Tab-separated table of C-alpha atoms in Angstrom:
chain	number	residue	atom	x	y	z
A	1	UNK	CA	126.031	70.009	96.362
A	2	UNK	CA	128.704	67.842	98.008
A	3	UNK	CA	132.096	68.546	99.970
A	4	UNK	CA	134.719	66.699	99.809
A	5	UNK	CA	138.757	66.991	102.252
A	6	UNK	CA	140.632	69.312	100.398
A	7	UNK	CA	144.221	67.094	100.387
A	8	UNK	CA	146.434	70.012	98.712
A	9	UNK	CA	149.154	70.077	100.962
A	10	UNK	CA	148.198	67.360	103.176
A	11	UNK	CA	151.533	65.717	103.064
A	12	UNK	CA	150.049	62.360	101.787
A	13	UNK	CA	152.145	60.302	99.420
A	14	UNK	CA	151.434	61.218	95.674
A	15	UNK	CA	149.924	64.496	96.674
A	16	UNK	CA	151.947	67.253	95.492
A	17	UNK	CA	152.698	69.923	98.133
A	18	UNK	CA	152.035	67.923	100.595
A	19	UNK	CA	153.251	70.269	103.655
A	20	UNK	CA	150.259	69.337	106.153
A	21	UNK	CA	149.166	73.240	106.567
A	22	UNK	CA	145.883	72.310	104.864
A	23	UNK	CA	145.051	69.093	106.133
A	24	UNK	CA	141.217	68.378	107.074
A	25	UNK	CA	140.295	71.672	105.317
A	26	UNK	CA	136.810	71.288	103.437
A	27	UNK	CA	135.790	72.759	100.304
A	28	UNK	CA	133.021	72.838	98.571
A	29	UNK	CA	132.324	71.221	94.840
A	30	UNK	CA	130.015	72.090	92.263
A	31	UNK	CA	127.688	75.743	92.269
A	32	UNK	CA	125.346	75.963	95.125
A	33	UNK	CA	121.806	75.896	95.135
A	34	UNK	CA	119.918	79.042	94.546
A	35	UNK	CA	117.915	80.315	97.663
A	36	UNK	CA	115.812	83.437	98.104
A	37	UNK	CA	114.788	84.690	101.096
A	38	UNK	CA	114.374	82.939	104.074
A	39	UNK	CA	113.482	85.247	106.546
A	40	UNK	CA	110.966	86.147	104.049
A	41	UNK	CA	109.467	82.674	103.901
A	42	UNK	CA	109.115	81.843	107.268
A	43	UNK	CA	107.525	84.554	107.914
A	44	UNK	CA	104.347	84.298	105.441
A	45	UNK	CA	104.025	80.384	106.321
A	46	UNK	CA	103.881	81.706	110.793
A	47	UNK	CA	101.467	84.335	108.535
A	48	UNK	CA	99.115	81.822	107.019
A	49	UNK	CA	99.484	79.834	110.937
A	50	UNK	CA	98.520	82.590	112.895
A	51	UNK	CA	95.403	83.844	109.949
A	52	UNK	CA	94.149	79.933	109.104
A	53	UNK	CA	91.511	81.768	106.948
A	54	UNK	CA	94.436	82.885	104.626
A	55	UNK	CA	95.157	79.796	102.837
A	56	UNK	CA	97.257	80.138	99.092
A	57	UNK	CA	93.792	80.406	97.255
A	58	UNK	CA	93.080	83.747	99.421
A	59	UNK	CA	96.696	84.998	99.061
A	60	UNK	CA	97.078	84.014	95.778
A	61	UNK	CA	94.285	87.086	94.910
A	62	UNK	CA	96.216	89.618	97.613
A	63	UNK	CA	99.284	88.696	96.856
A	64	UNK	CA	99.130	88.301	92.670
A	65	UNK	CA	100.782	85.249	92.458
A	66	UNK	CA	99.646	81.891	91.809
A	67	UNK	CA	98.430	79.507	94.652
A	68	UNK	CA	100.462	76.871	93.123
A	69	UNK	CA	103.734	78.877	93.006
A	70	UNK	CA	102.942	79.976	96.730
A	71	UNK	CA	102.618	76.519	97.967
A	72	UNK	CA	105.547	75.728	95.860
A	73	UNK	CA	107.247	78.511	97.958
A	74	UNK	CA	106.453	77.394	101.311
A	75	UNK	CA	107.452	73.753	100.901
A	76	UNK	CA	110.963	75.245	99.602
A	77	UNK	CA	110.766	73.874	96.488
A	78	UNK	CA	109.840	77.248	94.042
A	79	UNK	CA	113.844	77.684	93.846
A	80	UNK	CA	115.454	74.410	94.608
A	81	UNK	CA	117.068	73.173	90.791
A	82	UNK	CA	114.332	70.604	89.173
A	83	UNK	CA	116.747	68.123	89.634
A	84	UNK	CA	116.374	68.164	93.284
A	85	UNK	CA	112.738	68.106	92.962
A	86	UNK	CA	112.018	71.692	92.653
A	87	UNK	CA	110.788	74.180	90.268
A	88	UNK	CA	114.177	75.597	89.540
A	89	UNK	CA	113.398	78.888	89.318
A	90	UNK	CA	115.793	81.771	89.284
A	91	UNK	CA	115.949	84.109	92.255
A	92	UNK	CA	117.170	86.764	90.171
A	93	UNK	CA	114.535	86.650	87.476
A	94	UNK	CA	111.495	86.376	89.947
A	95	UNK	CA	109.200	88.496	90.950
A	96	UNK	CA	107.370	86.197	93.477
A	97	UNK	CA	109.379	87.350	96.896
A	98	UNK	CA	108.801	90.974	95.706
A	99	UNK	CA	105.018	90.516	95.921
A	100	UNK	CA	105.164	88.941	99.207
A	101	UNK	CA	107.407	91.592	100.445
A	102	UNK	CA	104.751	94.450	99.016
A	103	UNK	CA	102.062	92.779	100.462
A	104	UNK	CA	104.014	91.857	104.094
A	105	UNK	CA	104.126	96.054	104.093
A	106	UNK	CA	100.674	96.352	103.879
A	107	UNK	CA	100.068	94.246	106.558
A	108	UNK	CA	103.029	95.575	108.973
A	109	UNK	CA	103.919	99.001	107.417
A	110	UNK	CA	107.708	99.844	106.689
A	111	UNK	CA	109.982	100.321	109.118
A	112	UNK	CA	111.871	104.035	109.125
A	113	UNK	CA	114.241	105.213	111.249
A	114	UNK	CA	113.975	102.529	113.674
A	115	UNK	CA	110.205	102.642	114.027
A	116	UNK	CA	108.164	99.877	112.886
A	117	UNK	CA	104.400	100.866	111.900
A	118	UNK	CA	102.712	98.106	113.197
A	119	UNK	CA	99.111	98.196	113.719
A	120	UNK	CA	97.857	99.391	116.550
A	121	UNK	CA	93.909	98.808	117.478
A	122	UNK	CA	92.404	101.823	118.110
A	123	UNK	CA	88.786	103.178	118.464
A	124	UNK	CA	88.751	103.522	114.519
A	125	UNK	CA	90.165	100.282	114.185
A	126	UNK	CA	86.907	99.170	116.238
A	127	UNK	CA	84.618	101.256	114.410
A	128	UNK	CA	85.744	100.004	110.854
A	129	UNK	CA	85.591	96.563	112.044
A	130	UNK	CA	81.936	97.033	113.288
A	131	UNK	CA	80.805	98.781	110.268
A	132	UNK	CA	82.452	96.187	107.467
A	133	UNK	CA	81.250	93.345	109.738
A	134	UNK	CA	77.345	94.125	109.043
A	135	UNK	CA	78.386	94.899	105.373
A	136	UNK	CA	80.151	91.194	105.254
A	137	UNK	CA	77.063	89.231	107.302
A	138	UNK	CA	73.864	91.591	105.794
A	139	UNK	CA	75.347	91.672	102.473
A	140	UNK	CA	74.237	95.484	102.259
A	141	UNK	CA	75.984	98.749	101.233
A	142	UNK	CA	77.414	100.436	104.242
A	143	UNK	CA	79.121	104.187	104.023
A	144	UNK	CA	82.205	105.095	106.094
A	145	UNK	CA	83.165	108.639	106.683
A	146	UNK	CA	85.917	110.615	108.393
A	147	UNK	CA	88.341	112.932	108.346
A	148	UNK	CA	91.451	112.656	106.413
A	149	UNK	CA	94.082	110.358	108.409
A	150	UNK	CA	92.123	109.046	111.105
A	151	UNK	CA	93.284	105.348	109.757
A	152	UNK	CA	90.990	104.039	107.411
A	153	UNK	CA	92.621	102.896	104.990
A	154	UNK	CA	95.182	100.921	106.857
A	155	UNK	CA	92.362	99.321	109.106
A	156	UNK	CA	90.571	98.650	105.823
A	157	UNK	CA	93.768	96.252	105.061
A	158	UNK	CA	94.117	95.041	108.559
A	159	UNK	CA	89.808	94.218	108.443
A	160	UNK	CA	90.673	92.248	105.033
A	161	UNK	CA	93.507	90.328	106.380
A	162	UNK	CA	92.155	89.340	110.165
A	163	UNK	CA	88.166	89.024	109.336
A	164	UNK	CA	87.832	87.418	105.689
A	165	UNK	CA	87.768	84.432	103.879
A	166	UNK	CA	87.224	85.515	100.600
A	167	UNK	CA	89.418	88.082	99.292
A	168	UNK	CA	87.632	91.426	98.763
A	169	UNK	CA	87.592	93.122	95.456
A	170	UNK	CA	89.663	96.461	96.707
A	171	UNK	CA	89.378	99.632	94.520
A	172	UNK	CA	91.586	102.853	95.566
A	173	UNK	CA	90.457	106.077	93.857
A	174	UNK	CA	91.978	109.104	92.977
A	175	UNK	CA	90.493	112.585	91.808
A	176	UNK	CA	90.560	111.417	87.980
A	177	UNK	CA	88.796	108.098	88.158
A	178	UNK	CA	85.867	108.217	85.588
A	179	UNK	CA	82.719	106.514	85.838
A	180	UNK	CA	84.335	103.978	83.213
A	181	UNK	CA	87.440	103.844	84.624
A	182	UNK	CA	86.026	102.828	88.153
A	183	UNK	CA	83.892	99.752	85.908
A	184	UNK	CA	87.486	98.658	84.454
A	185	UNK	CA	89.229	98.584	87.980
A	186	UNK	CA	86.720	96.264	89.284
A	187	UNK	CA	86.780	94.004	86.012
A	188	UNK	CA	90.972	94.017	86.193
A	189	UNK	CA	90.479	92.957	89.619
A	190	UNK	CA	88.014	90.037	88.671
A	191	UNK	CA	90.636	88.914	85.828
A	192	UNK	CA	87.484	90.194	83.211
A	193	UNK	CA	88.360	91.595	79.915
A	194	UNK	CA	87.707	95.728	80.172
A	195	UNK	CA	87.606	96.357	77.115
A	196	UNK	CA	83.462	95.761	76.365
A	197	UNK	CA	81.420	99.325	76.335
A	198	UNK	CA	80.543	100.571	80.077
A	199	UNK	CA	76.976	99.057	80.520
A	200	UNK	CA	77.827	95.459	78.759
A	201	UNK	CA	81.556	95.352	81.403
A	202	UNK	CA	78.561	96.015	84.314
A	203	UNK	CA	76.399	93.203	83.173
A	204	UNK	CA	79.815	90.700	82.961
A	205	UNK	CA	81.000	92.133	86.334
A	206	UNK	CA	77.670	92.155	88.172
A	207	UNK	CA	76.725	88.475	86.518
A	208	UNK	CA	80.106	87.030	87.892
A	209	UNK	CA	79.667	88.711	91.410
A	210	UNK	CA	76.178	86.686	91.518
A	211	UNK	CA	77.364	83.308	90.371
A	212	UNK	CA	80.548	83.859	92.986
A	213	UNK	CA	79.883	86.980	96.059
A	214	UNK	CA	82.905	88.895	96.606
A	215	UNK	CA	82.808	92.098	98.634
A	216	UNK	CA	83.577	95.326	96.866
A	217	UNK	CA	85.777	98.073	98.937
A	218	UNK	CA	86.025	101.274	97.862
A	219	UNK	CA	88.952	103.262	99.441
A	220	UNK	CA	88.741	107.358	98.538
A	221	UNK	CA	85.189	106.764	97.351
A	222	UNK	CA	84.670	110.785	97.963
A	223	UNK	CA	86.231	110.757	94.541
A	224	UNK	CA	83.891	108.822	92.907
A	225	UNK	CA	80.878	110.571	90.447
A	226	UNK	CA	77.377	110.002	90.978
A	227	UNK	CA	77.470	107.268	87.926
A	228	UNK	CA	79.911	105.493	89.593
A	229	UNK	CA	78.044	105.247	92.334
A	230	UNK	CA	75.078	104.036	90.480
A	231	UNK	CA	77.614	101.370	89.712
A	232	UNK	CA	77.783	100.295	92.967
A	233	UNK	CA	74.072	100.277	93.333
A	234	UNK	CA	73.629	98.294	90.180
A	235	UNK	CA	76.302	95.371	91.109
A	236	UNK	CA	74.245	95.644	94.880
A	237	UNK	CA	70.809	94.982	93.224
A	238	UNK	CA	71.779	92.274	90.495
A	239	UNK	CA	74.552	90.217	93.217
A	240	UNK	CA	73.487	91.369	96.862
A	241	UNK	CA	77.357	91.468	97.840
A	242	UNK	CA	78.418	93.335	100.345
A	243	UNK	CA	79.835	97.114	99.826
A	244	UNK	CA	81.911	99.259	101.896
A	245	UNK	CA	82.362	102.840	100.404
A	246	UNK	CA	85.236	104.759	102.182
A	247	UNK	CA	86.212	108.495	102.078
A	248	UNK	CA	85.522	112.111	103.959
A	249	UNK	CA	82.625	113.612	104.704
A	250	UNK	CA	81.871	114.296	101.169
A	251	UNK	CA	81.544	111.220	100.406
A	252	UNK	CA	78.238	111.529	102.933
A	253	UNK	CA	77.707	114.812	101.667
A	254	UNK	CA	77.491	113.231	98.632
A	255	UNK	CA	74.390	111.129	99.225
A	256	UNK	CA	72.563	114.023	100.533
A	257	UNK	CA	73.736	117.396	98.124
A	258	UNK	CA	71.158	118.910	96.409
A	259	UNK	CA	73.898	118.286	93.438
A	260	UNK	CA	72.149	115.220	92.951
A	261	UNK	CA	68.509	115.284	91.263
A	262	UNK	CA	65.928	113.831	93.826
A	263	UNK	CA	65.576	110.539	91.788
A	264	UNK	CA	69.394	109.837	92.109
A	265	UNK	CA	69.552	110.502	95.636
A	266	UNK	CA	66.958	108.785	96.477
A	267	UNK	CA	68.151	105.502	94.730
A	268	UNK	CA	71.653	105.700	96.514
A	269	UNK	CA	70.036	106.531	99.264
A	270	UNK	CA	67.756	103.561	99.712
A	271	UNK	CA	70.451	101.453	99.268
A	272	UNK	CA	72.626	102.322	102.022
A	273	UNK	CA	72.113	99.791	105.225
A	274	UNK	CA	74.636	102.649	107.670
A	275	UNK	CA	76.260	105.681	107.429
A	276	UNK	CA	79.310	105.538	109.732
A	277	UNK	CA	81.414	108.461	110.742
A	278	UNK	CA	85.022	108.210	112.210
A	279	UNK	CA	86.463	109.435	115.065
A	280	UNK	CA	90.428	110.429	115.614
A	281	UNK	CA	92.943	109.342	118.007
A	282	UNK	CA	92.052	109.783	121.520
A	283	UNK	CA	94.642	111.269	123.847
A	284	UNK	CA	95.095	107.736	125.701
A	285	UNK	CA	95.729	106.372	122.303
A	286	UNK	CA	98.242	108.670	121.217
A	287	UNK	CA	99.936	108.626	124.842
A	288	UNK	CA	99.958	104.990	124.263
A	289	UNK	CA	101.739	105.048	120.448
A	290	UNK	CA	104.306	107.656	121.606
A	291	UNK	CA	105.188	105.392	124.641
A	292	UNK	CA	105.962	102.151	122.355
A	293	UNK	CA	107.869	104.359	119.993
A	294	UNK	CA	109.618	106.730	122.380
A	295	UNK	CA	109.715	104.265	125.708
A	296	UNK	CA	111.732	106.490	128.805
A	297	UNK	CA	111.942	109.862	126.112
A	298	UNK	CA	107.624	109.556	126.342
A	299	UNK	CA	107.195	112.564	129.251
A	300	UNK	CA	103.958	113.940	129.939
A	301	UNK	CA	105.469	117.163	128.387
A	302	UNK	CA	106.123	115.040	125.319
A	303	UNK	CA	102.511	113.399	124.725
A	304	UNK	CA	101.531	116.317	125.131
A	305	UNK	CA	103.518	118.170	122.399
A	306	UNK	CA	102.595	115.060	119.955
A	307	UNK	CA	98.958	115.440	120.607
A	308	UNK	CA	99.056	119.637	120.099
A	309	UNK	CA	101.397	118.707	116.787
A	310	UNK	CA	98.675	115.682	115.466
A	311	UNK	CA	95.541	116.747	116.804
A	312	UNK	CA	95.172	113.081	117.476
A	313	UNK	CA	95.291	111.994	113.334
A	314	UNK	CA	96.794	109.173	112.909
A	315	UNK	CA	98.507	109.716	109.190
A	316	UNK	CA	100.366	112.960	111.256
A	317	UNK	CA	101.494	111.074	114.324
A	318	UNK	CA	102.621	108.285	112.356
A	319	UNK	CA	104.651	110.669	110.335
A	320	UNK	CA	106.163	113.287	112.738
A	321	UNK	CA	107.541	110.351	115.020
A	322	UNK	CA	110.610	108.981	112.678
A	323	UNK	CA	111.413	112.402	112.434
A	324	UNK	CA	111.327	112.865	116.426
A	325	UNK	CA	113.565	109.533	116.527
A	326	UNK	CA	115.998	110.976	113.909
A	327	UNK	CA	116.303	114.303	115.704
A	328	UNK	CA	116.867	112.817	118.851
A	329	UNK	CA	119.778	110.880	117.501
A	330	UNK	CA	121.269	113.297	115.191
A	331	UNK	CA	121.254	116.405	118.696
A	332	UNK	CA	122.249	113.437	121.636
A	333	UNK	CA	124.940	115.766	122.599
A	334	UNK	CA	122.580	118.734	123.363
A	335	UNK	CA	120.161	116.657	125.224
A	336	UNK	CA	122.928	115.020	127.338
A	337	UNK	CA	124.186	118.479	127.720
A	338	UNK	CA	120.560	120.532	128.684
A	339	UNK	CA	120.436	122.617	125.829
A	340	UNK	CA	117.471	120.968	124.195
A	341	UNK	CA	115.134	119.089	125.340
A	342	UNK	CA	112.307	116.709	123.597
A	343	UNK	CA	109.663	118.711	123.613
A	344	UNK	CA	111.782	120.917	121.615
A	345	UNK	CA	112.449	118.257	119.375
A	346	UNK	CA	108.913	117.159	118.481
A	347	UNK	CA	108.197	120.761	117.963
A	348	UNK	CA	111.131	120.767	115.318
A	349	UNK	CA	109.746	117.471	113.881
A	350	UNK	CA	106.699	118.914	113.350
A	351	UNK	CA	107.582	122.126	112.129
A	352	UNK	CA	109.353	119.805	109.025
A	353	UNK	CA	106.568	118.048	108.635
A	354	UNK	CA	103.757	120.830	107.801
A	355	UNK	CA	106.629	122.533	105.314
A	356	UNK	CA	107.470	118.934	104.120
């Protein structure tokens, strides 16, 4: 790309309409470069500074992009036109800033209404952290229980993006996963074919765990049927890796129902280095979120009403406060004016939010 003096009305001799209005104007010549996003950029190379565990080979895994095109990325090269020295890749027809941008909102959460969901270390936060730690450095099989939204899945990201070299092999289940199913997730994950019958995929998924350890976190794991926990006991024996299984309390119910035949439980059983149960939000913790989020609004009367409205779960206080911010704004007048006040709005928030 070059500029060059636009002369069109400079006035100079042999330049026609030369009346001086334009003179010393530039213009540019020739298309300009394609760029993508460089907000966007900066941000994963201060992300890679500040996590020097997280090189491109890590992020490459998290992110699903290559650790060549990532690096490519960084230097601000992946769109610059080859004949600059770049890749010359179209903005428009890339997926690669999309990726980052998925995985940046794992990391930081999405901002709504004003409210950005950073991470916050709590108690769970320090529990999870404890209990995937001796998983990581034993190489054992370590249960994590709790009650629905106390955090765990979100400090399950945060543990995987502050604490690990090696990215983990991270399974989320749902009510339908199958016993098969559950194999093929972990052998997409490893880049294995998943099409081989159930106990051959085991073999090729267990055999490349040995030759190189990943850990193997299982998010929902309540979900998961007593074969696919053998599974998980299998890949243990034949790879030693480390295993975090996450989910309620009947996911530890689980390991001890009399829905299992003695033999069964006692093999899952044996296998499990800690059971961990979860704890919710204290009050000091939630007094703390709601004063970040709601700064000089955050009255005693206020916590108070978040804490009745949450019961100190996370999931719910992280929901009900955009709506408290977007109330707020949308009824200024009447609490400038008295006739509402924000108690009464958090109680309105959370009204919405159990009818949601």
């Amino acid at each position: 790309m070059k500029t060059t003096k636009d002369t069109k009305g400079s006035g100079q001799a042999g330049v026609p309409g030369g009346s001086g209005e334009e003179s010393g104007k530039l213009r540019v010549v020739g298309k300009a470069a394609p760029v993508g996003d460089e907000e966007l950029r900066l941000w994963l190379a201060a992300h890679i500074e500040e996590h020097p565990h997280l090189g491109t080979p890590v992020l490459a895994r998290q992110i699903g992009k290559s650790r060549a095109a990532l690096d490519q990325y960084l230097a601000g090269k992946y769109f610059l036109p080859i004949e600059n020295g770049g890749q010359g890749v179209d903005p428009k027809r890339s997926n690669i800033e999309g990726l980052i941008q998925a995985y940046r909102e794992k990391i930081e959460g999405t901002e709504r209404h004003g409210y950005s969901n950073t991470f916050i270390t709590t108690r769970t936060w320090y529990q999870i952290q404890k209990a995937c730690s001796t998983a990581v450095k034993e190489s054992v099989i370590v249960v994590v229980y709790g009650r629905p939204g106390v955090g765990k899945s979100r400090c399950l990201m945060q543990f995987s993006v502050k604490n690990m070299e090696t990215a983990p092999i991270s399974i989320l289940c749902s009510r339908n996963i199958t016993p098969r199913y559950f194999v093929q997730k972990i052998a997409q994950a490893m880049g294995l074919d998943d099409r081989p019958v159930t106990a051959k995929l085991e073999d090729r998924v267990a055999e490349k765990l040995r030759r190189g350890p990943r850990a193997l976190f299982v998010d929902q794991a309540n979900y998961l049927h007593e074969k696919a926990l053998g599974t998980c006991c299998y890949l243990w024996e034949v790879a030693r890796i480390p295993i975090v299984l996450f989910g309620t309390k009947d996911l530890f119910d689980l390991f001890m129902s009399s829905r299992l035949t003695e033999d069964v439980r006692v093999q899952l059983s044996s296998r499990v280095a800690m059971h961990y149960p979860l704890e919710g939000l204290t009050i000091e913790e939630v007094r703390s979120i709601v004063k970040r989020v709601l700064g000089k609004e955050a009255t005693e009367e206020v916590m108070a009403a978040v804490w009745k409205a949450t019961a100190g779960e996370h999931r719910r206080v992280d929901m009900v406060l955009p709506r408290v911010l977007e109330i707020a704004e949308r009824k200024r007048a009447e609490l400038r004016a008295g006739t509402m006040s924000m108690t009464q709005v958090v109680q309105l928030a959370a009204s919405r939010m159990m009818t949601a």
